[in-house]
Amino acid sequence: MHLSRSFRALAALLCAASVAACSHSTSSSGAGASPAPAAIKIGIDLPLSGADASVGRSTLNGMLLAISQANAKGLPGKFKLETMQLDDAVQGVHSPEQGVSNVKTMIADPSVLAMLGPYNSNVASAEIPVTNGAGLAQISPSAVSDGLTLGADAATLRRNNPAQNAFFRVCTTDSRQGSAAAAFALKFGWKKAYIIDDDETYGLDLANVFEHDFAAKGGTILGHDHIAKNTQDFKSLLTKIAATKPDLIFFGGTTSTGAGLIRQQMFDTGLGKVAFMGGDGIPDIATVAGPRADGTYYTLAAPNAQKLPSAQAFIKAYEAAYHKPIGPYSANAYAAAQVAIVAIEHAIVAAGNAMPTRAQVLAQVAKTTDVRTPIGPISFDANGDVKQPVLSLYTIKNGKPVFLDQINLK
């Protein structure tokens, strides 16, 4: 296969970024050799194995692309960016406990000056007290639970250092996602909904907001159940739901916490033709439900990058590097990495082209204003939330996601 010079250079850089993952080794230069550039590490925590791996890997790829391009461009002070990539999945499912362990590993390495991730809100909820206490800037591409940044829950997460916020995200919140899902459902003429959630931070928040807004806008809630962790057989619950004759089943949770099996078993209980809807935790539902995933609808706390002129260069570079389409949060991941990189560059310059501290990088992340990214300019409010989020709606058709609509929430 013929490879262009530019692509070979990009592939080599991506390979270097991957090889640097989890490496704690040191190297020395031979006599007369130029000293290696000093390394600044960006920690990455994502679900990279098991049921969440398909979204985790495509999210990781977006981050690595931004980092490799920054190295190719060059950083102030001739620093080089490396990554510490850690998997927060245990037995195939994202784990808050593993996420905390990963963050502690990053904090133990003084060259880690910023962190990207996690993907899931319950993992973020466990990690935030640790990054807050250590003053390590943390930027998530996809963790949407309101309580991570808003209200009393957020204050509790920042208890180790109440005056400091170290958590930021380039996606929007559950409340906006659940509200948008309720509006989309009613727009499609679905007036009677039954709600199920996985009783986790993300899923419960999303389901509660959907329930409130769907009813407030004229819809009827037929029931709301919470499922137990690791449940495999939902036929009894679905048989009960079938008797209520819903237009829609709304699920708050992820593919790995029940969405895939529920959608699959809906066909065994007379609910195969009933619409199934959720949030951004289920874009990979076909990996579990197979052909029965068709008829699923889901929102993403991100724009459809394919529709954005600002994302076309990113998409072209991503597809050239990985030979596959972008994932649901690849563009968000690239944007999160851009924010971290810009903050690190500004901190280096402010330190006189010397190695900055974590506190200096964190201060620069908090000041983020109009960083140009594929998903639009990124600025943060005082809570660490992006100021101009965009939400999109997809359905699964013939096993593939099909974009339907999006909302700009300026």
mmCIF file of C-alpha atoms in Angstrom:
data_model
loop_
_atom_site.group_PDB
_atom_site.id
_atom_site.type_symbol
_atom_site.label_atom_id
_atom_site.label_comp_id
_atom_site.label_asym_id
_atom_site.label_seq_id
_atom_site.Cartn_x
_atom_site.Cartn_y
_atom_site.Cartn_z
ATOM 1 C CA MET A 1 0.000 0.000 0.000
ATOM 2 C CA HIS A 2 1.327 3.429 -0.919
ATOM 3 C CA LEU A 3 1.637 5.786 2.025
ATOM 4 C CA SER A 4 2.190 9.502 1.685
ATOM 5 C CA ARG A 5 5.148 11.132 3.443
ATOM 6 C CA SER A 6 2.831 13.144 5.702
ATOM 7 C CA PHE A 7 0.837 10.073 6.654
ATOM 8 C CA ARG A 8 3.997 8.069 7.451
ATOM 9 C CA ALA A 9 5.144 10.904 9.723
ATOM 10 C CA LEU A 10 1.771 11.025 11.513
ATOM 11 C CA ALA A 11 1.695 7.238 11.920
ATOM 12 C CA ALA A 12 5.170 7.290 13.454
ATOM 13 C CA LEU A 13 4.134 9.986 15.908
ATOM 14 C CA LEU A 14 0.993 8.085 16.923
ATOM 15 C CA CYS A 15 3.089 4.969 17.422
ATOM 16 C CA ALA A 16 5.478 6.924 19.633
ATOM 17 C CA ALA A 17 2.583 8.241 21.714
ATOM 18 C CA SER A 18 1.251 4.714 22.185
ATOM 19 C CA VAL A 19 4.645 3.279 23.086
ATOM 20 C CA ALA A 20 5.012 5.937 25.766
ATOM 21 C CA ALA A 21 1.865 4.650 27.474
ATOM 22 C CA CYS A 22 2.412 3.486 31.025
ATOM 23 C CA SER A 23 6.152 3.772 30.578
ATOM 24 C CA HIS A 24 8.136 4.750 33.638
ATOM 25 C CA SER A 25 11.495 3.858 32.152
ATOM 26 C CA THR A 26 14.338 6.331 31.729
ATOM 27 C CA SER A 27 16.893 6.561 28.981
ATOM 28 C CA SER A 28 20.334 8.092 28.652
ATOM 29 C CA SER A 29 22.053 9.733 25.701
ATOM 30 C CA GLY A 30 25.350 8.459 24.372
ATOM 31 C CA ALA A 31 28.479 10.618 24.381
ATOM 32 C CA GLY A 32 28.093 13.474 21.942
ATOM 33 C CA ALA A 33 24.404 12.802 21.321
ATOM 34 C CA SER A 34 21.897 15.624 21.643
ATOM 35 C CA PRO A 35 19.966 15.442 24.915
ATOM 36 C CA ALA A 36 16.418 14.147 24.591
ATOM 37 C CA PRO A 37 13.739 16.810 24.997
ATOM 38 C CA ALA A 38 12.181 16.943 28.452
ATOM 39 C CA ALA A 39 8.862 15.142 28.601
ATOM 40 C CA ILE A 40 5.568 16.380 29.973
ATOM 41 C CA LYS A 41 2.991 13.627 30.405
ATOM 42 C CA ILE A 42 -0.753 13.814 29.928
ATOM 43 C CA GLY A 43 -2.580 11.084 31.825
ATOM 44 C CA ILE A 44 -5.454 9.350 30.013
ATOM 45 C CA ASP A 45 -8.077 7.281 31.856
ATOM 46 C CA LEU A 46 -10.696 5.498 29.721
ATOM 47 C CA PRO A 47 -12.455 2.126 29.480
ATOM 48 C CA LEU A 48 -10.162 0.374 27.008
ATOM 49 C CA SER A 49 -11.318 -3.235 27.364
ATOM 50 C CA GLY A 50 -14.549 -5.194 27.592
ATOM 51 C CA ALA A 51 -17.983 -3.934 26.629
ATOM 52 C CA ASP A 52 -16.950 -0.254 26.709
ATOM 53 C CA ALA A 53 -13.811 -0.719 24.611
ATOM 54 C CA SER A 54 -15.323 0.286 21.259
ATOM 55 C CA VAL A 55 -16.178 3.790 22.486
ATOM 56 C CA GLY A 56 -13.132 3.945 24.730
ATOM 57 C CA ARG A 57 -10.681 3.186 21.928
ATOM 58 C CA SER A 58 -12.185 5.684 19.482
ATOM 59 C CA THR A 59 -12.101 8.301 22.243
ATOM 60 C CA LEU A 60 -8.459 7.486 22.975
ATOM 61 C CA ASN A 61 -7.606 7.829 19.290
ATOM 62 C CA GLY A 62 -8.959 11.376 19.208
ATOM 63 C CA MET A 63 -6.742 12.335 22.156
ATOM 64 C CA LEU A 64 -3.627 10.693 20.690
ATOM 65 C CA LEU A 65 -4.141 12.459 17.375
ATOM 66 C CA ALA A 66 -4.175 15.892 19.036
ATOM 67 C CA ILE A 67 -1.081 15.056 21.090
ATOM 68 C CA SER A 68 0.854 13.703 18.106
ATOM 69 C CA GLN A 69 0.030 16.805 16.063
ATOM 70 C CA ALA A 70 1.158 19.064 18.922
ATOM 71 C CA ASN A 71 4.487 17.225 19.106
ATOM 72 C CA ALA A 72 4.903 17.535 15.349
ATOM 73 C CA LYS A 73 4.269 21.274 15.590
ATOM 74 C CA GLY A 74 6.616 21.670 18.560
ATOM 75 C CA LEU A 75 6.072 23.025 22.073
ATOM 76 C CA PRO A 76 7.655 26.057 23.759
ATOM 77 C CA GLY A 77 10.847 25.167 25.576
ATOM 78 C CA LYS A 78 11.315 22.186 23.241
ATOM 79 C CA PHE A 79 9.273 19.991 25.567
ATOM 80 C CA LYS A 80 7.755 16.770 24.251
ATOM 81 C CA LEU A 81 4.341 15.426 25.210
ATOM 82 C CA GLU A 82 3.985 11.809 26.283
ATOM 83 C CA THR A 83 0.955 9.916 27.538
ATOM 84 C CA MET A 84 0.169 7.614 30.417
ATOM 85 C CA GLN A 85 -2.798 5.553 29.186
ATOM 86 C CA LEU A 86 -4.646 3.535 31.834
ATOM 87 C CA ASP A 87 -7.725 1.302 31.479
ATOM 88 C CA ASP A 88 -10.502 1.793 34.054
ATOM 89 C CA ALA A 89 -12.499 -1.282 32.988
ATOM 90 C CA VAL A 90 -12.547 -4.321 35.251
ATOM 91 C CA GLN A 91 -14.080 -7.550 33.988
ATOM 92 C CA GLY A 92 -15.310 -5.683 30.957
ATOM 93 C CA VAL A 93 -17.098 -2.812 32.725
ATOM 94 C CA HIS A 94 -15.890 0.672 33.718
ATOM 95 C CA SER A 95 -14.940 0.702 37.395
ATOM 96 C CA PRO A 96 -14.870 3.753 39.718
ATOM 97 C CA GLU A 97 -12.432 1.949 42.003
ATOM 98 C CA GLN A 98 -10.051 1.251 39.137
ATOM 99 C CA GLY A 99 -10.403 4.849 37.993
ATOM 100 C CA VAL A 100 -9.285 6.093 41.408
ATOM 101 C CA SER A 101 -6.341 3.701 41.349
ATOM 102 C CA ASN A 102 -5.361 4.993 37.904
ATOM 103 C CA VAL A 103 -5.516 8.625 39.022
ATOM 104 C CA LYS A 104 -3.315 7.876 42.024
ATOM 105 C CA THR A 105 -0.786 6.273 39.664
ATOM 106 C CA MET A 106 -0.773 9.446 37.564
ATOM 107 C CA ILE A 107 -0.384 11.706 40.587
ATOM 108 C CA ALA A 108 2.606 9.660 41.764
ATOM 109 C CA ASP A 109 4.434 10.626 38.553
ATOM 110 C CA PRO A 110 5.486 14.297 38.842
ATOM 111 C CA SER A 111 5.774 14.644 35.066
ATOM 112 C CA VAL A 112 1.982 14.169 34.678
ATOM 113 C CA LEU A 113 0.698 17.750 34.524
ATOM 114 C CA ALA A 114 -2.863 17.184 33.234
ATOM 115 C CA MET A 115 -5.348 14.354 32.815
ATOM 116 C CA LEU A 116 -7.912 13.477 30.131
ATOM 117 C CA GLY A 117 -10.991 11.402 31.023
ATOM 118 C CA PRO A 118 -12.775 9.509 32.242
ATOM 119 C CA TYR A 119 -15.542 8.475 29.842
ATOM 120 C CA ASN A 120 -18.162 7.575 32.478
ATOM 121 C CA SER A 121 -19.767 9.811 35.094
ATOM 122 C CA ASN A 122 -19.625 7.363 37.999
ATOM 123 C CA VAL A 123 -15.889 6.959 37.412
ATOM 124 C CA ALA A 124 -15.509 10.747 37.313
ATOM 125 C CA SER A 125 -17.467 11.078 40.566
ATOM 126 C CA ALA A 126 -14.972 8.784 42.290
ATOM 127 C CA GLU A 127 -11.918 10.459 40.746
ATOM 128 C CA ILE A 128 -12.749 14.146 41.240
ATOM 129 C CA PRO A 129 -11.992 14.255 45.008
ATOM 130 C CA VAL A 130 -8.539 12.834 44.221
ATOM 131 C CA THR A 131 -7.658 15.214 41.363
ATOM 132 C CA ASN A 132 -9.158 18.104 43.335
ATOM 133 C CA GLY A 133 -6.979 17.327 46.331
ATOM 134 C CA ALA A 134 -3.855 16.997 44.174
ATOM 135 C CA GLY A 135 -4.580 20.050 41.998
ATOM 136 C CA LEU A 136 -4.327 17.972 38.818
ATOM 137 C CA ALA A 137 -6.331 19.458 35.924
ATOM 138 C CA GLN A 138 -8.853 16.859 34.678
ATOM 139 C CA ILE A 139 -10.788 17.294 31.413
ATOM 140 C CA SER A 140 -13.483 14.808 30.414
ATOM 141 C CA PRO A 141 -14.827 14.484 26.872
ATOM 142 C CA SER A 142 -18.055 12.766 27.889
ATOM 143 C CA ALA A 143 -18.909 12.613 31.626
ATOM 144 C CA VAL A 144 -22.289 14.361 31.737
ATOM 145 C CA SER A 145 -23.771 13.927 35.233
ATOM 146 C CA ASP A 146 -24.935 17.286 36.593
ATOM 147 C CA GLY A 147 -23.545 16.623 40.058
ATOM 148 C CA LEU A 148 -19.966 16.516 38.798
ATOM 149 C CA THR A 149 -19.912 20.298 38.412
ATOM 150 C CA LEU A 150 -23.188 21.681 39.816
ATOM 151 C CA GLY A 151 -24.808 22.103 43.226
ATOM 152 C CA ALA A 152 -24.246 20.386 46.520
ATOM 153 C CA ASP A 153 -22.983 17.172 44.930
ATOM 154 C CA ALA A 154 -20.168 19.034 43.168
ATOM 155 C CA ALA A 155 -19.272 20.844 46.390
ATOM 156 C CA THR A 156 -18.998 17.496 48.142
ATOM 157 C CA LEU A 157 -16.671 16.178 45.431
ATOM 158 C CA ARG A 158 -14.422 19.230 45.964
ATOM 159 C CA ARG A 159 -14.340 18.750 49.726
ATOM 160 C CA ASN A 160 -10.553 18.178 49.806
ATOM 161 C CA ASN A 161 -9.936 21.668 48.433
ATOM 162 C CA PRO A 162 -13.227 23.620 48.318
ATOM 163 C CA ALA A 163 -11.628 26.759 46.878
ATOM 164 C CA GLN A 164 -10.278 24.900 43.870
ATOM 165 C CA ASN A 165 -12.002 23.337 40.847
ATOM 166 C CA ALA A 166 -9.860 20.854 38.927
ATOM 167 C CA PHE A 167 -12.589 19.137 36.856
ATOM 168 C CA PHE A 168 -13.697 20.413 33.437
ATOM 169 C CA ARG A 169 -15.648 18.874 30.557
ATOM 170 C CA VAL A 170 -16.199 19.709 26.885
ATOM 171 C CA CYS A 171 -19.631 17.995 26.775
ATOM 172 C CA THR A 172 -22.886 19.223 28.240
ATOM 173 C CA THR A 173 -24.842 17.912 31.248
ATOM 174 C CA ASP A 174 -27.424 15.196 31.912
ATOM 175 C CA SER A 175 -30.101 17.762 32.601
ATOM 176 C CA ARG A 176 -29.719 19.241 29.150
ATOM 177 C CA GLN A 177 -29.386 15.800 27.556
ATOM 178 C CA GLY A 178 -32.448 14.396 29.340
ATOM 179 C CA SER A 179 -34.458 17.495 28.530
ATOM 180 C CA ALA A 180 -33.478 17.290 24.857
ATOM 181 C CA ALA A 181 -34.388 13.568 24.758
ATOM 182 C CA ALA A 182 -37.847 14.331 26.179
ATOM 183 C CA ALA A 183 -38.360 17.029 23.532
ATOM 184 C CA PHE A 184 -37.236 14.700 20.747
ATOM 185 C CA ALA A 185 -39.551 11.900 21.996
ATOM 186 C CA LEU A 186 -42.614 14.134 22.046
ATOM 187 C CA LYS A 187 -41.674 15.558 18.647
ATOM 188 C CA PHE A 188 -41.843 11.989 17.281
ATOM 189 C CA GLY A 189 -45.343 11.541 18.740
ATOM 190 C CA TRP A 190 -44.421 9.179 21.583
ATOM 191 C CA LYS A 191 -46.753 10.177 24.400
ATOM 192 C CA LYS A 192 -46.470 7.213 26.825
ATOM 193 C CA ALA A 193 -43.055 6.266 28.196
ATOM 194 C CA TYR A 194 -41.802 3.613 30.620
ATOM 195 C CA ILE A 195 -38.438 4.378 32.236
ATOM 196 C CA ILE A 196 -35.693 2.021 33.363
ATOM 197 C CA ASP A 197 -32.337 3.057 34.817
ATOM 198 C CA ASP A 198 -29.202 1.292 36.035
ATOM 199 C CA ASP A 199 -29.191 3.098 39.397
ATOM 200 C CA GLU A 200 -25.730 4.558 38.700
ATOM 201 C CA THR A 201 -24.739 8.239 38.818
ATOM 202 C CA TYR A 202 -25.100 8.877 35.100
ATOM 203 C CA GLY A 203 -28.097 6.661 34.392
ATOM 204 C CA LEU A 204 -30.194 7.741 37.366
ATOM 205 C CA ASP A 205 -29.609 11.456 36.670
ATOM 206 C CA LEU A 206 -30.473 11.070 33.002
ATOM 207 C CA ALA A 207 -33.635 9.044 33.705
ATOM 208 C CA ASN A 208 -34.871 11.461 36.374
ATOM 209 C CA VAL A 209 -34.446 14.498 34.125
ATOM 210 C CA PHE A 210 -36.169 12.733 31.227
ATOM 211 C CA GLU A 211 -39.056 11.731 33.520
ATOM 212 C CA HIS A 212 -39.498 15.284 34.833
ATOM 213 C CA ASP A 213 -39.329 17.017 31.443
ATOM 214 C CA PHE A 214 -41.370 14.409 29.528
ATOM 215 C CA ALA A 215 -44.227 14.742 32.038
ATOM 216 C CA ALA A 216 -43.881 18.544 32.245
ATOM 217 C CA LYS A 217 -44.249 18.812 28.471
ATOM 218 C CA GLY A 218 -47.406 16.683 28.335
ATOM 219 C CA GLY A 219 -46.139 13.097 28.166
ATOM 220 C CA THR A 220 -47.365 10.244 30.389
ATOM 221 C CA ILE A 221 -44.957 8.238 32.537
ATOM 222 C CA LEU A 222 -46.244 4.664 32.878
ATOM 223 C CA GLY A 223 -43.635 3.551 35.397
ATOM 224 C CA HIS A 224 -39.978 3.832 36.445
ATOM 225 C CA ASP A 225 -37.803 0.906 37.582
ATOM 226 C CA HIS A 226 -34.205 0.649 38.725
ATOM 227 C CA ILE A 227 -32.302 -2.490 37.759
ATOM 228 C CA ALA A 228 -29.719 -4.288 39.866
ATOM 229 C CA LYS A 229 -26.070 -4.439 38.807
ATOM 230 C CA ASN A 230 -25.080 -7.469 36.679
ATOM 231 C CA THR A 231 -28.690 -8.415 35.872
ATOM 232 C CA GLN A 232 -28.776 -10.580 32.749
ATOM 233 C CA ASP A 233 -32.455 -11.566 32.393
ATOM 234 C CA PHE A 234 -34.933 -8.695 31.998
ATOM 235 C CA LYS A 235 -37.864 -10.681 30.570
ATOM 236 C CA SER A 236 -39.956 -10.528 33.735
ATOM 237 C CA LEU A 237 -39.596 -6.738 33.903
ATOM 238 C CA LEU A 238 -40.254 -6.349 30.188
ATOM 239 C CA THR A 239 -43.365 -8.547 30.353
ATOM 240 C CA LYS A 240 -44.707 -6.236 33.073
ATOM 241 C CA ILE A 241 -43.883 -3.210 30.930
ATOM 242 C CA ALA A 242 -45.551 -4.714 27.846
ATOM 243 C CA ALA A 243 -48.858 -4.817 29.727
ATOM 244 C CA THR A 244 -48.750 -1.008 30.048
ATOM 245 C CA LYS A 245 -48.555 -0.599 26.224
ATOM 246 C CA PRO A 246 -45.822 2.073 26.048
ATOM 247 C CA ASP A 247 -44.910 4.072 22.952
ATOM 248 C CA LEU A 248 -41.346 4.237 24.208
ATOM 249 C CA ILE A 249 -38.991 2.644 26.719
ATOM 250 C CA PHE A 250 -36.387 5.141 27.954
ATOM 251 C CA PHE A 251 -33.220 3.728 29.512
ATOM 252 C CA GLY A 252 -30.845 5.695 31.725
ATOM 253 C CA GLY A 253 -27.527 3.878 31.642
ATOM 254 C CA THR A 254 -25.015 2.360 29.265
ATOM 255 C CA THR A 255 -24.839 -0.588 26.921
ATOM 256 C CA SER A 256 -22.730 -2.498 29.442
ATOM 257 C CA THR A 257 -25.059 -1.821 32.391
ATOM 258 C CA GLY A 258 -28.172 -3.232 30.709
ATOM 259 C CA ALA A 259 -29.202 -1.355 27.565
ATOM 260 C CA GLY A 260 -27.912 -3.972 25.135
ATOM 261 C CA LEU A 261 -29.616 -6.926 26.819
ATOM 262 C CA ILE A 262 -32.858 -5.013 27.428
ATOM 263 C CA ARG A 263 -33.144 -4.033 23.766
ATOM 264 C CA GLN A 264 -32.341 -7.595 22.733
ATOM 265 C CA GLN A 265 -34.944 -9.112 25.083
ATOM 266 C CA MET A 266 -37.658 -6.611 24.110
ATOM 267 C CA PHE A 267 -38.167 -8.766 21.009
ATOM 268 C CA ASP A 268 -38.832 -11.817 23.191
ATOM 269 C CA THR A 269 -41.571 -10.060 25.161
ATOM 270 C CA GLY A 270 -43.674 -8.470 22.415
ATOM 271 C CA LEU A 271 -41.908 -5.101 22.565
ATOM 272 C CA GLY A 272 -39.758 -5.405 19.454
ATOM 273 C CA LYS A 273 -41.603 -2.657 17.597
ATOM 274 C CA VAL A 274 -41.603 -0.244 20.556
ATOM 275 C CA ALA A 275 -39.058 2.570 20.341
ATOM 276 C CA PHE A 276 -36.086 2.326 22.706
ATOM 277 C CA MET A 277 -34.262 5.515 23.705
ATOM 278 C CA GLY A 278 -31.331 6.497 25.881
ATOM 279 C CA GLY A 279 -28.465 8.919 26.187
ATOM 280 C CA ASP A 280 -24.847 8.900 25.147
ATOM 281 C CA GLY A 281 -24.161 5.673 27.020
ATOM 282 C CA ILE A 282 -25.644 3.486 24.293
ATOM 283 C CA PRO A 283 -24.241 4.413 20.850
ATOM 284 C CA ASP A 284 -22.457 1.021 20.837
ATOM 285 C CA ILE A 285 -25.657 -0.913 21.627
ATOM 286 C CA ALA A 286 -25.394 -3.005 18.445
ATOM 287 C CA THR A 287 -22.294 -4.701 19.885
ATOM 288 C CA VAL A 288 -24.637 -6.470 22.340
ATOM 289 C CA ALA A 289 -28.114 -6.323 20.776
ATOM 290 C CA GLY A 290 -26.933 -7.100 17.239
ATOM 291 C CA PRO A 291 -29.610 -6.629 14.546
ATOM 292 C CA ARG A 292 -32.174 -6.003 17.280
ATOM 293 C CA ALA A 293 -30.490 -2.664 18.016
ATOM 294 C CA ASP A 294 -32.435 -1.203 15.082
ATOM 295 C CA GLY A 295 -35.136 1.117 16.403
ATOM 296 C CA THR A 296 -32.908 2.459 19.172
ATOM 297 C CA TYR A 297 -32.619 6.240 19.556
ATOM 298 C CA TYR A 298 -29.956 8.054 21.557
ATOM 299 C CA THR A 299 -28.723 11.547 22.257
ATOM 300 C CA LEU A 300 -25.071 12.567 22.293
ATOM 301 C CA ALA A 301 -23.754 15.421 24.420
ATOM 302 C CA ALA A 302 -21.755 16.438 21.377
ATOM 303 C CA PRO A 303 -22.413 17.740 17.880
ATOM 304 C CA ASN A 304 -22.338 15.589 14.771
ATOM 305 C CA ALA A 305 -18.793 16.441 13.769
ATOM 306 C CA GLN A 306 -19.492 15.291 10.205
ATOM 307 C CA LYS A 307 -21.857 18.278 9.844
ATOM 308 C CA LEU A 308 -19.402 20.877 11.124
ATOM 309 C CA PRO A 309 -17.037 22.704 8.738
ATOM 310 C CA SER A 310 -14.679 23.199 11.695
ATOM 311 C CA ALA A 311 -14.290 19.410 12.065
ATOM 312 C CA GLN A 312 -13.440 18.426 8.495
ATOM 313 C CA ALA A 313 -9.631 18.656 8.845
ATOM 314 C CA PHE A 314 -9.813 16.622 12.058
ATOM 315 C CA ILE A 315 -11.976 13.933 10.426
ATOM 316 C CA LYS A 316 -9.618 13.666 7.447
ATOM 317 C CA ALA A 317 -6.569 13.305 9.711
ATOM 318 C CA TYR A 318 -8.341 10.778 11.964
ATOM 319 C CA GLU A 319 -9.431 8.556 9.096
ATOM 320 C CA ALA A 320 -5.964 8.714 7.522
ATOM 321 C CA ALA A 321 -4.353 7.691 10.799
ATOM 322 C CA TYR A 322 -6.749 4.967 11.940
ATOM 323 C CA HIS A 323 -8.439 3.777 8.707
ATOM 324 C CA LYS A 324 -11.893 3.927 10.303
ATOM 325 C CA PRO A 325 -14.613 6.515 10.939
ATOM 326 C CA ILE A 326 -14.516 8.678 14.037
ATOM 327 C CA GLY A 327 -16.328 7.386 17.136
ATOM 328 C CA PRO A 328 -19.144 9.194 18.986
ATOM 329 C CA TYR A 329 -16.735 11.122 21.213
ATOM 330 C CA SER A 330 -13.560 11.195 19.087
ATOM 331 C CA ALA A 331 -14.013 14.884 18.241
ATOM 332 C CA ASN A 332 -14.785 15.742 21.879
ATOM 333 C CA ALA A 333 -11.691 13.805 22.926
ATOM 334 C CA TYR A 334 -9.562 15.714 20.428
ATOM 335 C CA ALA A 335 -11.013 18.977 21.761
ATOM 336 C CA ALA A 336 -10.326 17.993 25.392
ATOM 337 C CA ALA A 337 -6.713 17.208 24.477
ATOM 338 C CA GLN A 338 -6.409 20.540 22.658
ATOM 339 C CA VAL A 339 -7.535 22.377 25.800
ATOM 340 C CA ALA A 340 -4.926 20.560 27.896
ATOM 341 C CA ILE A 341 -2.193 21.193 25.330
ATOM 342 C CA VAL A 342 -2.948 24.911 25.026
ATOM 343 C CA ALA A 343 -2.931 25.235 28.822
ATOM 344 C CA ILE A 344 0.411 23.418 29.059
ATOM 345 C CA GLU A 345 1.902 25.637 26.343
ATOM 346 C CA HIS A 346 0.725 28.802 28.083
ATOM 347 C CA ALA A 347 2.071 27.519 31.416
ATOM 348 C CA ILE A 348 5.478 26.777 29.866
ATOM 349 C CA VAL A 349 5.698 30.296 28.450
ATOM 350 C CA ALA A 350 4.565 31.836 31.746
ATOM 351 C CA ALA A 351 7.322 29.847 33.494
ATOM 352 C CA GLY A 352 9.972 31.275 31.159
ATOM 353 C CA ASN A 353 10.058 28.199 28.900
ATOM 354 C CA ALA A 354 10.764 26.014 31.944
ATOM 355 C CA MET A 355 8.825 23.028 33.266
ATOM 356 C CA PRO A 356 5.556 24.374 34.744
ATOM 357 C CA THR A 357 3.847 23.070 37.867
ATOM 358 C CA ARG A 358 0.490 21.330 38.010
ATOM 359 C CA ALA A 359 -0.938 24.428 39.683
ATOM 360 C CA GLN A 360 0.218 26.594 36.775
ATOM 361 C CA VAL A 361 -1.336 24.243 34.216
ATOM 362 C CA LEU A 362 -4.580 24.060 36.209
ATOM 363 C CA ALA A 363 -4.755 27.863 36.336
ATOM 364 C CA GLN A 364 -4.380 28.003 32.558
ATOM 365 C CA VAL A 365 -7.123 25.386 31.985
ATOM 366 C CA ALA A 366 -9.498 27.434 34.136
ATOM 367 C CA LYS A 367 -8.739 30.478 31.944
ATOM 368 C CA THR A 368 -9.579 28.590 28.724
ATOM 369 C CA THR A 369 -11.248 31.002 26.318
ATOM 370 C CA ASP A 370 -12.273 30.303 22.730
ATOM 371 C CA VAL A 371 -9.823 27.480 22.057
ATOM 372 C CA ARG A 372 -10.559 26.568 18.434
ATOM 373 C CA THR A 373 -11.553 22.889 18.222
ATOM 374 C CA PRO A 374 -13.418 20.634 15.763
ATOM 375 C CA ILE A 375 -16.593 20.983 17.865
ATOM 376 C CA GLY A 376 -16.359 24.766 18.019
ATOM 377 C CA PRO A 377 -14.686 27.269 20.366
ATOM 378 C CA ILE A 378 -14.244 26.007 23.928
ATOM 379 C CA SER A 379 -14.594 28.275 26.956
ATOM 380 C CA PHE A 380 -15.417 27.193 30.516
ATOM 381 C CA ASP A 381 -17.708 28.782 33.076
ATOM 382 C CA ALA A 382 -16.814 28.965 36.768
ATOM 383 C CA ASN A 383 -18.125 25.423 37.323
ATOM 384 C CA GLY A 384 -15.918 23.898 34.629
ATOM 385 C CA ASP A 385 -18.759 23.431 32.129
ATOM 386 C CA VAL A 386 -18.453 24.339 28.471
ATOM 387 C CA LYS A 387 -20.362 27.505 27.613
ATOM 388 C CA GLN A 388 -21.789 26.606 24.179
ATOM 389 C CA PRO A 389 -22.720 22.890 24.101
ATOM 390 C CA VAL A 390 -24.417 21.173 21.163
ATOM 391 C CA LEU A 391 -26.612 18.053 21.504
ATOM 392 C CA SER A 392 -27.387 15.608 18.719
ATOM 393 C CA LEU A 393 -29.875 12.752 18.151
ATOM 394 C CA TYR A 394 -29.203 9.461 16.349
ATOM 395 C CA THR A 395 -31.069 6.243 15.581
ATOM 396 C CA ILE A 396 -29.746 2.766 14.781
ATOM 397 C CA LYS A 397 -30.713 1.530 11.319
ATOM 398 C CA ASN A 398 -29.328 -1.650 9.753
ATOM 399 C CA GLY A 399 -26.923 -1.818 12.666
ATOM 400 C CA LYS A 400 -25.434 1.612 11.937
ATOM 401 C CA PRO A 401 -25.936 5.012 13.613
ATOM 402 C CA VAL A 402 -27.945 7.464 11.527
ATOM 403 C CA PHE A 403 -27.906 11.149 12.434
ATOM 404 C CA LEU A 404 -31.368 12.735 12.827
ATOM 405 C CA ASP A 405 -31.100 16.188 14.408
ATOM 406 C CA GLN A 406 -29.066 18.454 16.681
ATOM 407 C CA ILE A 407 -29.682 21.367 19.039
ATOM 408 C CA ASN A 408 -27.357 24.271 19.818
ATOM 409 C CA LEU A 409 -27.702 25.199 23.490
ATOM 410 C CA LYS A 410 -26.063 28.622 23.550
#
